[in-house]
PDB file of C-alpha atoms in Angstrom:
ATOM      1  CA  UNK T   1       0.000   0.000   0.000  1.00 96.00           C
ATOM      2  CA  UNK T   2       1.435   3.565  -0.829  1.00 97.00           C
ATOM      3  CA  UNK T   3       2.027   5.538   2.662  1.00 98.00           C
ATOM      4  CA  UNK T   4       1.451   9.108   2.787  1.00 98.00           C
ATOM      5  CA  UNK T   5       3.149  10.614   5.499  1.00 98.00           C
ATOM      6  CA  UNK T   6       2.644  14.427   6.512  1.00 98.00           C
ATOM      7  CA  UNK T   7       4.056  17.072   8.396  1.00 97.00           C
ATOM      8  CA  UNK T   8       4.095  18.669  10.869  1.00 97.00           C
ATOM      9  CA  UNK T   9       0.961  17.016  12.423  1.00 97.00           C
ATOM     10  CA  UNK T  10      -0.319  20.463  14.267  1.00 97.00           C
ATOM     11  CA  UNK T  11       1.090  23.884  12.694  1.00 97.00           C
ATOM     12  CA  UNK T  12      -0.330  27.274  14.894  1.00 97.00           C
ATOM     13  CA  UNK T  13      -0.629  30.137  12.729  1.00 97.00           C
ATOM     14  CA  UNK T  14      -0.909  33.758  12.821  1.00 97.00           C
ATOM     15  CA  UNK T  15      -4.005  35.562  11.209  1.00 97.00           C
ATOM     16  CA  UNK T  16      -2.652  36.804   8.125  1.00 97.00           C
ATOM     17  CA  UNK T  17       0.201  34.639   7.776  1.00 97.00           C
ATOM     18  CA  UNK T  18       1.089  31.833   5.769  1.00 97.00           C
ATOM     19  CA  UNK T  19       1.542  28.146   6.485  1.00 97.00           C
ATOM     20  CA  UNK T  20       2.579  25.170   4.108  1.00 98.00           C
ATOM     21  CA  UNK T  21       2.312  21.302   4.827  1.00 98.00           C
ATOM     22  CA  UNK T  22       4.011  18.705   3.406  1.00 98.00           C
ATOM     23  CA  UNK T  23       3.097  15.184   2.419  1.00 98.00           C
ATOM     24  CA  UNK T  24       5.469  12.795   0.808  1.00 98.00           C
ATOM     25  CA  UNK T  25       4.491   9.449  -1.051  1.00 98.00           C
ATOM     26  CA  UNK T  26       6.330   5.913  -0.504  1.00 98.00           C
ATOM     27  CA  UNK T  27       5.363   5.635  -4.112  1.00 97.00           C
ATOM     28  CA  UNK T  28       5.595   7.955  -7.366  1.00 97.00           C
ATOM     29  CA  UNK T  29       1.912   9.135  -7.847  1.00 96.00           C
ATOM     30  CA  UNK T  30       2.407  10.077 -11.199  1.00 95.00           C
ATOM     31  CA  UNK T  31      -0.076   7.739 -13.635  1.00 93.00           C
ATOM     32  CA  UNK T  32       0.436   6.264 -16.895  1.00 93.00           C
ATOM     33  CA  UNK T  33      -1.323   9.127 -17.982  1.00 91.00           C
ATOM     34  CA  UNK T  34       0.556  11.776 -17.503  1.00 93.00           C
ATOM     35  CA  UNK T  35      -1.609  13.138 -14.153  1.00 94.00           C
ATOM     36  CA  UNK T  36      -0.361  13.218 -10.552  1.00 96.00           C
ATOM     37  CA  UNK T  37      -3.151  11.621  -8.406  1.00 95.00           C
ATOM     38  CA  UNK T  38      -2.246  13.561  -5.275  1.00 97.00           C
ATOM     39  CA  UNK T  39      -5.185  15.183  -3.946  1.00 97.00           C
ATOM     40  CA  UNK T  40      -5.849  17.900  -0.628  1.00 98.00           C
ATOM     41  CA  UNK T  41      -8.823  17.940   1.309  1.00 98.00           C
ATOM     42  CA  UNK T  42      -9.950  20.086   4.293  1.00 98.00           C
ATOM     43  CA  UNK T  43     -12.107  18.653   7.247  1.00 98.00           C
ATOM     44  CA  UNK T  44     -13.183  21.391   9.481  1.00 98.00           C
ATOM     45  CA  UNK T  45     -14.247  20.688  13.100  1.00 97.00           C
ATOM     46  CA  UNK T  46     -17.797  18.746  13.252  1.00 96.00           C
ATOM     47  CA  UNK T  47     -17.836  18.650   9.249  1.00 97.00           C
ATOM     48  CA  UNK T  48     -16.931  16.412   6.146  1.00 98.00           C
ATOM     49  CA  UNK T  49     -14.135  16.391   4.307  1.00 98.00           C
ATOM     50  CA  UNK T  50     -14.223  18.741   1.747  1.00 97.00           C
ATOM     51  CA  UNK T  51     -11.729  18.440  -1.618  1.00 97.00           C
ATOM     52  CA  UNK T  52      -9.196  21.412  -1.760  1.00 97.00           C
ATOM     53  CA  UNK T  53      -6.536  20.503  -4.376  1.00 97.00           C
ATOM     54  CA  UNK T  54      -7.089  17.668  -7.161  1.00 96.00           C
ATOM     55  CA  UNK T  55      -4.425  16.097  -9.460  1.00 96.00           C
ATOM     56  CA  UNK T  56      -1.636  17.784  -7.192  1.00 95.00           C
ATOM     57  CA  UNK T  57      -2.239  21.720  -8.015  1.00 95.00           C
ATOM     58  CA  UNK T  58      -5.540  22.393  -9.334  1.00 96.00           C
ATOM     59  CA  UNK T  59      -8.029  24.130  -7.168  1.00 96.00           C
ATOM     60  CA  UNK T  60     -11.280  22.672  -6.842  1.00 94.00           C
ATOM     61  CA  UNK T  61     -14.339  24.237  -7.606  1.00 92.00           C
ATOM     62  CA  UNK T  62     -15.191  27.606  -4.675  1.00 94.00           C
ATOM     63  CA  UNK T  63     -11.245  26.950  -3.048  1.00 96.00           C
ATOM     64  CA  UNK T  64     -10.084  30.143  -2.890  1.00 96.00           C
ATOM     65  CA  UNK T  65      -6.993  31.011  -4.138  1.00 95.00           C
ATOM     66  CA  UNK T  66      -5.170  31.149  -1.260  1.00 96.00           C
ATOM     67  CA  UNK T  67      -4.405  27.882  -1.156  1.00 98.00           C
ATOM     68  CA  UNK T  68      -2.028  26.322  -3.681  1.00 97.00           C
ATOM     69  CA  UNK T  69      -0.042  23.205  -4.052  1.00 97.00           C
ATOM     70  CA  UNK T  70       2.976  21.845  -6.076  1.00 96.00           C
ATOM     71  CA  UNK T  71       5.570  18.854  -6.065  1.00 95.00           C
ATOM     72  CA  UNK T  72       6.999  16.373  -7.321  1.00 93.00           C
ATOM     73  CA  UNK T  73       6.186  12.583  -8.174  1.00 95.00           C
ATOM     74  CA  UNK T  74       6.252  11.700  -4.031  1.00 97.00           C
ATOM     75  CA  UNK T  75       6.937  15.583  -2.418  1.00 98.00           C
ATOM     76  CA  UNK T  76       4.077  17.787  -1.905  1.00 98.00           C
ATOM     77  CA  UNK T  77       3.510  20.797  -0.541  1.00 98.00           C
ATOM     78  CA  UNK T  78       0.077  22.398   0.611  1.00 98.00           C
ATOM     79  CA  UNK T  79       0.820  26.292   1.053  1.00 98.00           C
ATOM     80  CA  UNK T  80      -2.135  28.562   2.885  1.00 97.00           C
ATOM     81  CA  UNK T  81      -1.514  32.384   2.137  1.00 95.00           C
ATOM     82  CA  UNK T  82      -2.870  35.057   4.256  1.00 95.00           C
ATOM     83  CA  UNK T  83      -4.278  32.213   7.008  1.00 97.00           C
ATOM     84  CA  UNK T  84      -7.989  33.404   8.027  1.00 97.00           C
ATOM     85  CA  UNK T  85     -10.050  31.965  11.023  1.00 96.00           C
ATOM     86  CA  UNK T  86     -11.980  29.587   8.077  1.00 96.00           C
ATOM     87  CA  UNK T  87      -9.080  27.614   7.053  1.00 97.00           C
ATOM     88  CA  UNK T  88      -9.172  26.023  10.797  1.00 98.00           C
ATOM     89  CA  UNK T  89      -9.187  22.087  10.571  1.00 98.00           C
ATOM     90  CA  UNK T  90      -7.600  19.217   9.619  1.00 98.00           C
ATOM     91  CA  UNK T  91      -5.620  18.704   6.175  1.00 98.00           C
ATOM     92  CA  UNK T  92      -5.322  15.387   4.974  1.00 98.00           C
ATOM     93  CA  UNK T  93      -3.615  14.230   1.348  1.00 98.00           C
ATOM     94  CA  UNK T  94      -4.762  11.589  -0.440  1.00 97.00           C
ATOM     95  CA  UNK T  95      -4.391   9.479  -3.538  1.00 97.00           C
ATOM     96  CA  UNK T  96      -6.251   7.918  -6.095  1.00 95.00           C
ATOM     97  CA  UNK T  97      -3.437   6.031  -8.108  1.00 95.00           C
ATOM     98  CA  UNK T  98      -4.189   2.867  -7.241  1.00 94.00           C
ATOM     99  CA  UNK T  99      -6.089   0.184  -4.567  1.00 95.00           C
ATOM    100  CA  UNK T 100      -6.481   0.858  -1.716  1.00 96.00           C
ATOM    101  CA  UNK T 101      -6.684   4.278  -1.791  1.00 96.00           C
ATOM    102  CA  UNK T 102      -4.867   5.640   1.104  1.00 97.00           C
ATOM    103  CA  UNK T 103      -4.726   9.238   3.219  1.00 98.00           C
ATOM    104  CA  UNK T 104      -2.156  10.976   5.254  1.00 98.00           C
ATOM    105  CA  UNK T 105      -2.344  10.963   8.731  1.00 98.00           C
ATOM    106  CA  UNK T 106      -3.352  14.728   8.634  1.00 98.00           C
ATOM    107  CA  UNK T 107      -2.377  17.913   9.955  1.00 98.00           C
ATOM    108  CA  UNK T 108      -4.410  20.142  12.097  1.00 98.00           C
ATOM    109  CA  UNK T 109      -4.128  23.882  11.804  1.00 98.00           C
ATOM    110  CA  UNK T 110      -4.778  26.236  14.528  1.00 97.00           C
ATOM    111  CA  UNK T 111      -4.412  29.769  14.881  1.00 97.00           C
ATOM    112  CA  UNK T 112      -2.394  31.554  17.041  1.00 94.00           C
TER     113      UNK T 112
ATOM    114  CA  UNK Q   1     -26.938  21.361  -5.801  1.00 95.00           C
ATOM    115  CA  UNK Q   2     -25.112  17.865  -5.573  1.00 96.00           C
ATOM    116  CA  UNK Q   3     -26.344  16.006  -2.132  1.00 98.00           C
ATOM    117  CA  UNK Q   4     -25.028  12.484  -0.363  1.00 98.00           C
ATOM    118  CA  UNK Q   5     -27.176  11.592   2.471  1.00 98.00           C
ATOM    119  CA  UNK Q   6     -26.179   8.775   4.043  1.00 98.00           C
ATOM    120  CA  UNK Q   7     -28.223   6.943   6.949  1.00 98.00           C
ATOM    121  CA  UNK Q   8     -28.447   3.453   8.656  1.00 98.00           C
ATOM    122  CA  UNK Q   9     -26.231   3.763  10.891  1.00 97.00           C
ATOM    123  CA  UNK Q  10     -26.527   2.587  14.724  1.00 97.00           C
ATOM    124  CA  UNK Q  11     -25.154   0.201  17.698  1.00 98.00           C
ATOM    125  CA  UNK Q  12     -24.864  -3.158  16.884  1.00 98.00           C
ATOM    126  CA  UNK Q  13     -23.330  -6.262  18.324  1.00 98.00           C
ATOM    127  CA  UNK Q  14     -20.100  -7.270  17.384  1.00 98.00           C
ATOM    128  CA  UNK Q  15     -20.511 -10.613  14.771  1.00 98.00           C
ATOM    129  CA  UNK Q  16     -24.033  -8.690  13.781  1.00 98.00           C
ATOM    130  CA  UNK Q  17     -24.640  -6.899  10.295  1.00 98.00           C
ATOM    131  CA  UNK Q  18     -26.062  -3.571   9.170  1.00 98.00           C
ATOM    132  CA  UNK Q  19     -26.245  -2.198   5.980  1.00 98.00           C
ATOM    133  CA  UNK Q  20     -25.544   1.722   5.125  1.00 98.00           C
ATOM    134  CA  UNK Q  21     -27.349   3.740   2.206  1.00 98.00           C
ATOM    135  CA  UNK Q  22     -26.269   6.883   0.532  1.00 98.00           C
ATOM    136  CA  UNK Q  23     -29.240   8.783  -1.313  1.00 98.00           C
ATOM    137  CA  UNK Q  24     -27.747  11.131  -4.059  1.00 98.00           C
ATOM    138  CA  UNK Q  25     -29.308  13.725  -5.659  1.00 98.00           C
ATOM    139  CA  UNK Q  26     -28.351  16.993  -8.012  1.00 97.00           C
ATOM    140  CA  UNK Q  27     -26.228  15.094 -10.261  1.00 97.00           C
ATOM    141  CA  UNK Q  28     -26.550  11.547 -12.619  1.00 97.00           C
ATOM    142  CA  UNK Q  29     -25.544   9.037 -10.582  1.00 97.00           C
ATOM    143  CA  UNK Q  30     -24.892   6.465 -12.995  1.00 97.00           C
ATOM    144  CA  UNK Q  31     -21.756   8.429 -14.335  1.00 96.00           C
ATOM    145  CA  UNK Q  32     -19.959   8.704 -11.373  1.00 97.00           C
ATOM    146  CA  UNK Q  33     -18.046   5.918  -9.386  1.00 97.00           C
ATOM    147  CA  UNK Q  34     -18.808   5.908  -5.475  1.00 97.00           C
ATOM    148  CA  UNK Q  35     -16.965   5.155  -2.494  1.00 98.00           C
ATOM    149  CA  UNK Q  36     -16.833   4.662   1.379  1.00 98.00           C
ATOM    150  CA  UNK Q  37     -14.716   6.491   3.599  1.00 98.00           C
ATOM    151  CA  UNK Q  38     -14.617   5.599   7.336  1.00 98.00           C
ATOM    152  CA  UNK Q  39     -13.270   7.615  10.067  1.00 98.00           C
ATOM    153  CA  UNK Q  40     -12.875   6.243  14.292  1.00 97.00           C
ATOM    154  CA  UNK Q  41     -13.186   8.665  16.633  1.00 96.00           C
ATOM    155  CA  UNK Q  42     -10.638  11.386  16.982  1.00 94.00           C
ATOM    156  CA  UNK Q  43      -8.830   9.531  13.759  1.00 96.00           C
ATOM    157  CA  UNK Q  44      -8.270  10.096   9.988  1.00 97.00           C
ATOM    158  CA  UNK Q  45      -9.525   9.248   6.856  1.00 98.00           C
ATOM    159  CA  UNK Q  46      -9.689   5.605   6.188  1.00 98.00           C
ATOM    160  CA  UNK Q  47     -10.835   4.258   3.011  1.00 98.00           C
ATOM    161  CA  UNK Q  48     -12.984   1.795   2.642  1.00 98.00           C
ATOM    162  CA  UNK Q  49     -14.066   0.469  -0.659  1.00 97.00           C
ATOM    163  CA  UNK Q  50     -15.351   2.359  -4.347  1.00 97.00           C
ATOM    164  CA  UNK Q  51     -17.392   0.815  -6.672  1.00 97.00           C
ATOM    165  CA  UNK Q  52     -17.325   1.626 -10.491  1.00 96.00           C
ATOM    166  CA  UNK Q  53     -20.357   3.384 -12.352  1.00 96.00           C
ATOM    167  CA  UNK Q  54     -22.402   0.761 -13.231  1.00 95.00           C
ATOM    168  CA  UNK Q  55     -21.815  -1.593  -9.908  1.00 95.00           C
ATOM    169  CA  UNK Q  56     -19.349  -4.040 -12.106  1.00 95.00           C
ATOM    170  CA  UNK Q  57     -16.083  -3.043 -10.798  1.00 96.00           C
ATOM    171  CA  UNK Q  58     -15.455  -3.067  -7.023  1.00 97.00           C
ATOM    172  CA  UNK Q  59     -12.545  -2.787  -4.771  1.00 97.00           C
ATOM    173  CA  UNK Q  60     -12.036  -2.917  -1.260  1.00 97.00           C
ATOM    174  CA  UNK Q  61      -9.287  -2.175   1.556  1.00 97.00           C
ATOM    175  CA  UNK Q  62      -8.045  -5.953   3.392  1.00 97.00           C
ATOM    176  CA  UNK Q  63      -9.699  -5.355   6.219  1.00 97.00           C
ATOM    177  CA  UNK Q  64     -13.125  -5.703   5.651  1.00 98.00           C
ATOM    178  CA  UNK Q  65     -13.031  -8.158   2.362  1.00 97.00           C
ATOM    179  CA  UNK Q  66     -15.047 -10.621   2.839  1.00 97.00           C
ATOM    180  CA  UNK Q  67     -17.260  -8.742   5.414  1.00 98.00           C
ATOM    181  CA  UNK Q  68     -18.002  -5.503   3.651  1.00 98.00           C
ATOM    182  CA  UNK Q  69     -20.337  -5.215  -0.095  1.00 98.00           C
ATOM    183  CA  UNK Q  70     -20.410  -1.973  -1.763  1.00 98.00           C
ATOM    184  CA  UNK Q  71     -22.865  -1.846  -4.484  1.00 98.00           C
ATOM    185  CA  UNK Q  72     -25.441   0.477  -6.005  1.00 98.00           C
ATOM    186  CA  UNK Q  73     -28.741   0.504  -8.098  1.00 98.00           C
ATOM    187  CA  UNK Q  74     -28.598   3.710 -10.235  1.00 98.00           C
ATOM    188  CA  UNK Q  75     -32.480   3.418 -11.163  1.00 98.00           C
ATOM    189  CA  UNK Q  76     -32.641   4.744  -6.970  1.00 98.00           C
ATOM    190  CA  UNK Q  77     -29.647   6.884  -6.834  1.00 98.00           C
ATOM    191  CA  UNK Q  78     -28.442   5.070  -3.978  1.00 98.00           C
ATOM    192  CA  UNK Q  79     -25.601   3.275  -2.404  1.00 98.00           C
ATOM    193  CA  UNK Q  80     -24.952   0.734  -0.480  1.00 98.00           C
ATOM    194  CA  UNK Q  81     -22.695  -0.751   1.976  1.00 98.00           C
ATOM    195  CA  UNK Q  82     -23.383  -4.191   3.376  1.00 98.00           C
ATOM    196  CA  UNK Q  83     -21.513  -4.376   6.592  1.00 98.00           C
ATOM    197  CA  UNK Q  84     -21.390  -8.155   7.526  1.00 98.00           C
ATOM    198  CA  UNK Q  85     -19.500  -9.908  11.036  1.00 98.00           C
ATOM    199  CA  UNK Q  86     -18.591  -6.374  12.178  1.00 98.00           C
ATOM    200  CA  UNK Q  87     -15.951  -6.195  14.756  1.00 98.00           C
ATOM    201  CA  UNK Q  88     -15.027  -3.550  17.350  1.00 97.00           C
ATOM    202  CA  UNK Q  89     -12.590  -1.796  15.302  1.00 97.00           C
ATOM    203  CA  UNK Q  90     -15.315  -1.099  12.593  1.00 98.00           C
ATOM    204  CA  UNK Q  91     -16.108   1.647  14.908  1.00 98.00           C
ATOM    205  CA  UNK Q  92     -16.650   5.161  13.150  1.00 98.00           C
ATOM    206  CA  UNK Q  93     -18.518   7.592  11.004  1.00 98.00           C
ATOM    207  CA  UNK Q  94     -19.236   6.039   7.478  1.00 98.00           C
ATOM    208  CA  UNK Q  95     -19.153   8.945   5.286  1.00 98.00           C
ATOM    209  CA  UNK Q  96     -20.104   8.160   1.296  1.00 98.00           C
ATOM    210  CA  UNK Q  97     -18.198  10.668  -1.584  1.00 98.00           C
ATOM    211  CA  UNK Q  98     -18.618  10.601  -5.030  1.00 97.00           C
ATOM    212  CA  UNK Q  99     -15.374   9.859  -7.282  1.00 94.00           C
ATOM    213  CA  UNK Q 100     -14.894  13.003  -9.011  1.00 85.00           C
ATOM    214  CA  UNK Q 101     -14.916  12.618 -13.459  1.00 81.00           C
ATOM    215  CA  UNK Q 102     -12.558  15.732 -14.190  1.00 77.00           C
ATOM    216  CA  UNK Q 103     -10.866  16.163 -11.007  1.00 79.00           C
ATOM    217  CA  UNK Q 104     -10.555  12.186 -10.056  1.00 83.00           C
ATOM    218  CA  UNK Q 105     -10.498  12.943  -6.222  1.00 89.00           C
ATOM    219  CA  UNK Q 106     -13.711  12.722  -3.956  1.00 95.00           C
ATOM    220  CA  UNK Q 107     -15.316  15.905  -4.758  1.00 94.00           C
ATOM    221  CA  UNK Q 108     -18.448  15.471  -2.736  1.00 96.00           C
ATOM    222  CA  UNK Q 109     -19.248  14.176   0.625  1.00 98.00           C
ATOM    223  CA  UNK Q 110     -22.450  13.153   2.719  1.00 98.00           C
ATOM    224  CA  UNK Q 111     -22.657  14.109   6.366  1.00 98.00           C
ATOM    225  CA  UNK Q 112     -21.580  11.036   7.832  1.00 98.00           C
ATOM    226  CA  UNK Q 113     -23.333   8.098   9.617  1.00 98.00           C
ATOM    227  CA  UNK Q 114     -22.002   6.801  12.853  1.00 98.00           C
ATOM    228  CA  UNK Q 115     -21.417   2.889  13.306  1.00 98.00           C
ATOM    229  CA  UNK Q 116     -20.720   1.743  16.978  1.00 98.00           C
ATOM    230  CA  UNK Q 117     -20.109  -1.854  17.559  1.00 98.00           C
ATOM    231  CA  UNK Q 118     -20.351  -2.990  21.058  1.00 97.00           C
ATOM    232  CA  UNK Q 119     -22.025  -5.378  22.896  1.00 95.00           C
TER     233      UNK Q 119
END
């Protein structure tokens, strides 16, 4: 199974500030075609996941652009500009390359 | 507006069954694969199985093969998960999330239902 390990697992941020997250693959996520199946999703307290990033740095539909994401085949990074008091929650990656899919452990974001 | 809404959910006895649905609505359901993602208290995203758009293709993680049956019936816009000789560690909110067709992630999600097993 391909391991997605994240870090750090709590980051405390300013208002205003930036933070970025990392999540690195055990396994090159890059498909036969051509797409990088590394995907970023938010959970906020009491609520459902909700998809952030698809296919490693496209925004999904309503995501603001503050948040943006980039990497390689197993290094990616989850960057949060200007951090406001509705980004709070958990950030997990996850793939779609193969079975099973698999998520990171996640990273919960607080602010300061 | 796309909408999962998942229910069944409940205590059961460990070595009992209980089977999930997921009513969809806003969108075809027939051209979208489905999945099952679990999450235990005060844990992460686990998950669970997918199923392909017209039921024929389905996967699922080791731990529940053999115990666990995704499937679907698009004429109801509704899936399923059969949760058979459920165990302690089964424990969490079932939450169902539609397989994305231009983004390929899990673009939607239902609310969750809770599944406690306990005797």
């Amino acid at each position: 199974d391909i391991v997605l390990t994240q870090a750090p697992l709590s980051v405390s941020v300013t208002p205003g500030e930036s933070a970025s997250i990392s999540c690195r693959s055990s396994k090159s996520l890059l498909s036969s075609k051509g797409i990088t199946s590394l995907y970023w999703y938010l959970q906020r307290p009491g609520k459902s996941p909700q998809l952030l990033i698809y296919q490693m740095s496209n925004l999904a539909s309503g995501v603001p652009d503050r948040f943006s994401s980039s990497g390689s085949e197993t290094d990616f990074t989850l960057k949060i500009s200007k951090v406001e008091t509705e980004d709070v929650g958990v950030y997990y990656c996850g793939h779609r390359l193969e079975y099973p899919n698999t998520f990171g452990a996640g990273t919960k974001l607080e602010l300061k | 507006e796309v909408q999962l809404v998942e229910s069944g959910g409940g205590l059961v006895q460990p070595g009992r069954s209980l089977k999930l649905s997921c009513a969809a609505s806003g969108f075809t359901f027939s051209n979208y694969g489905m999945a099952w993602v679990c999450q235990a208290p005060t844990k992460g995203l686990e998950w669970v199985a997918s199923i392909s758009t017209g039921g024929g293709n389905t996967y699922y993680r080791d731990s529940v093969k053999g115990r666990f049956t995704i499937s679907r019936d698009n004429a109801k816009n509704t899936l399923y998960l059969q949760m058979d000789s459920l165990r302690s560690e089964d424990t969490a909110t079932y939450y169902c999330a539609r397989g994305g067709r231009g983004t390929g992630g899990h673009d939607y999600w239902g609310q969750g239902v809770m599944v406690t097993v306990s005797s």
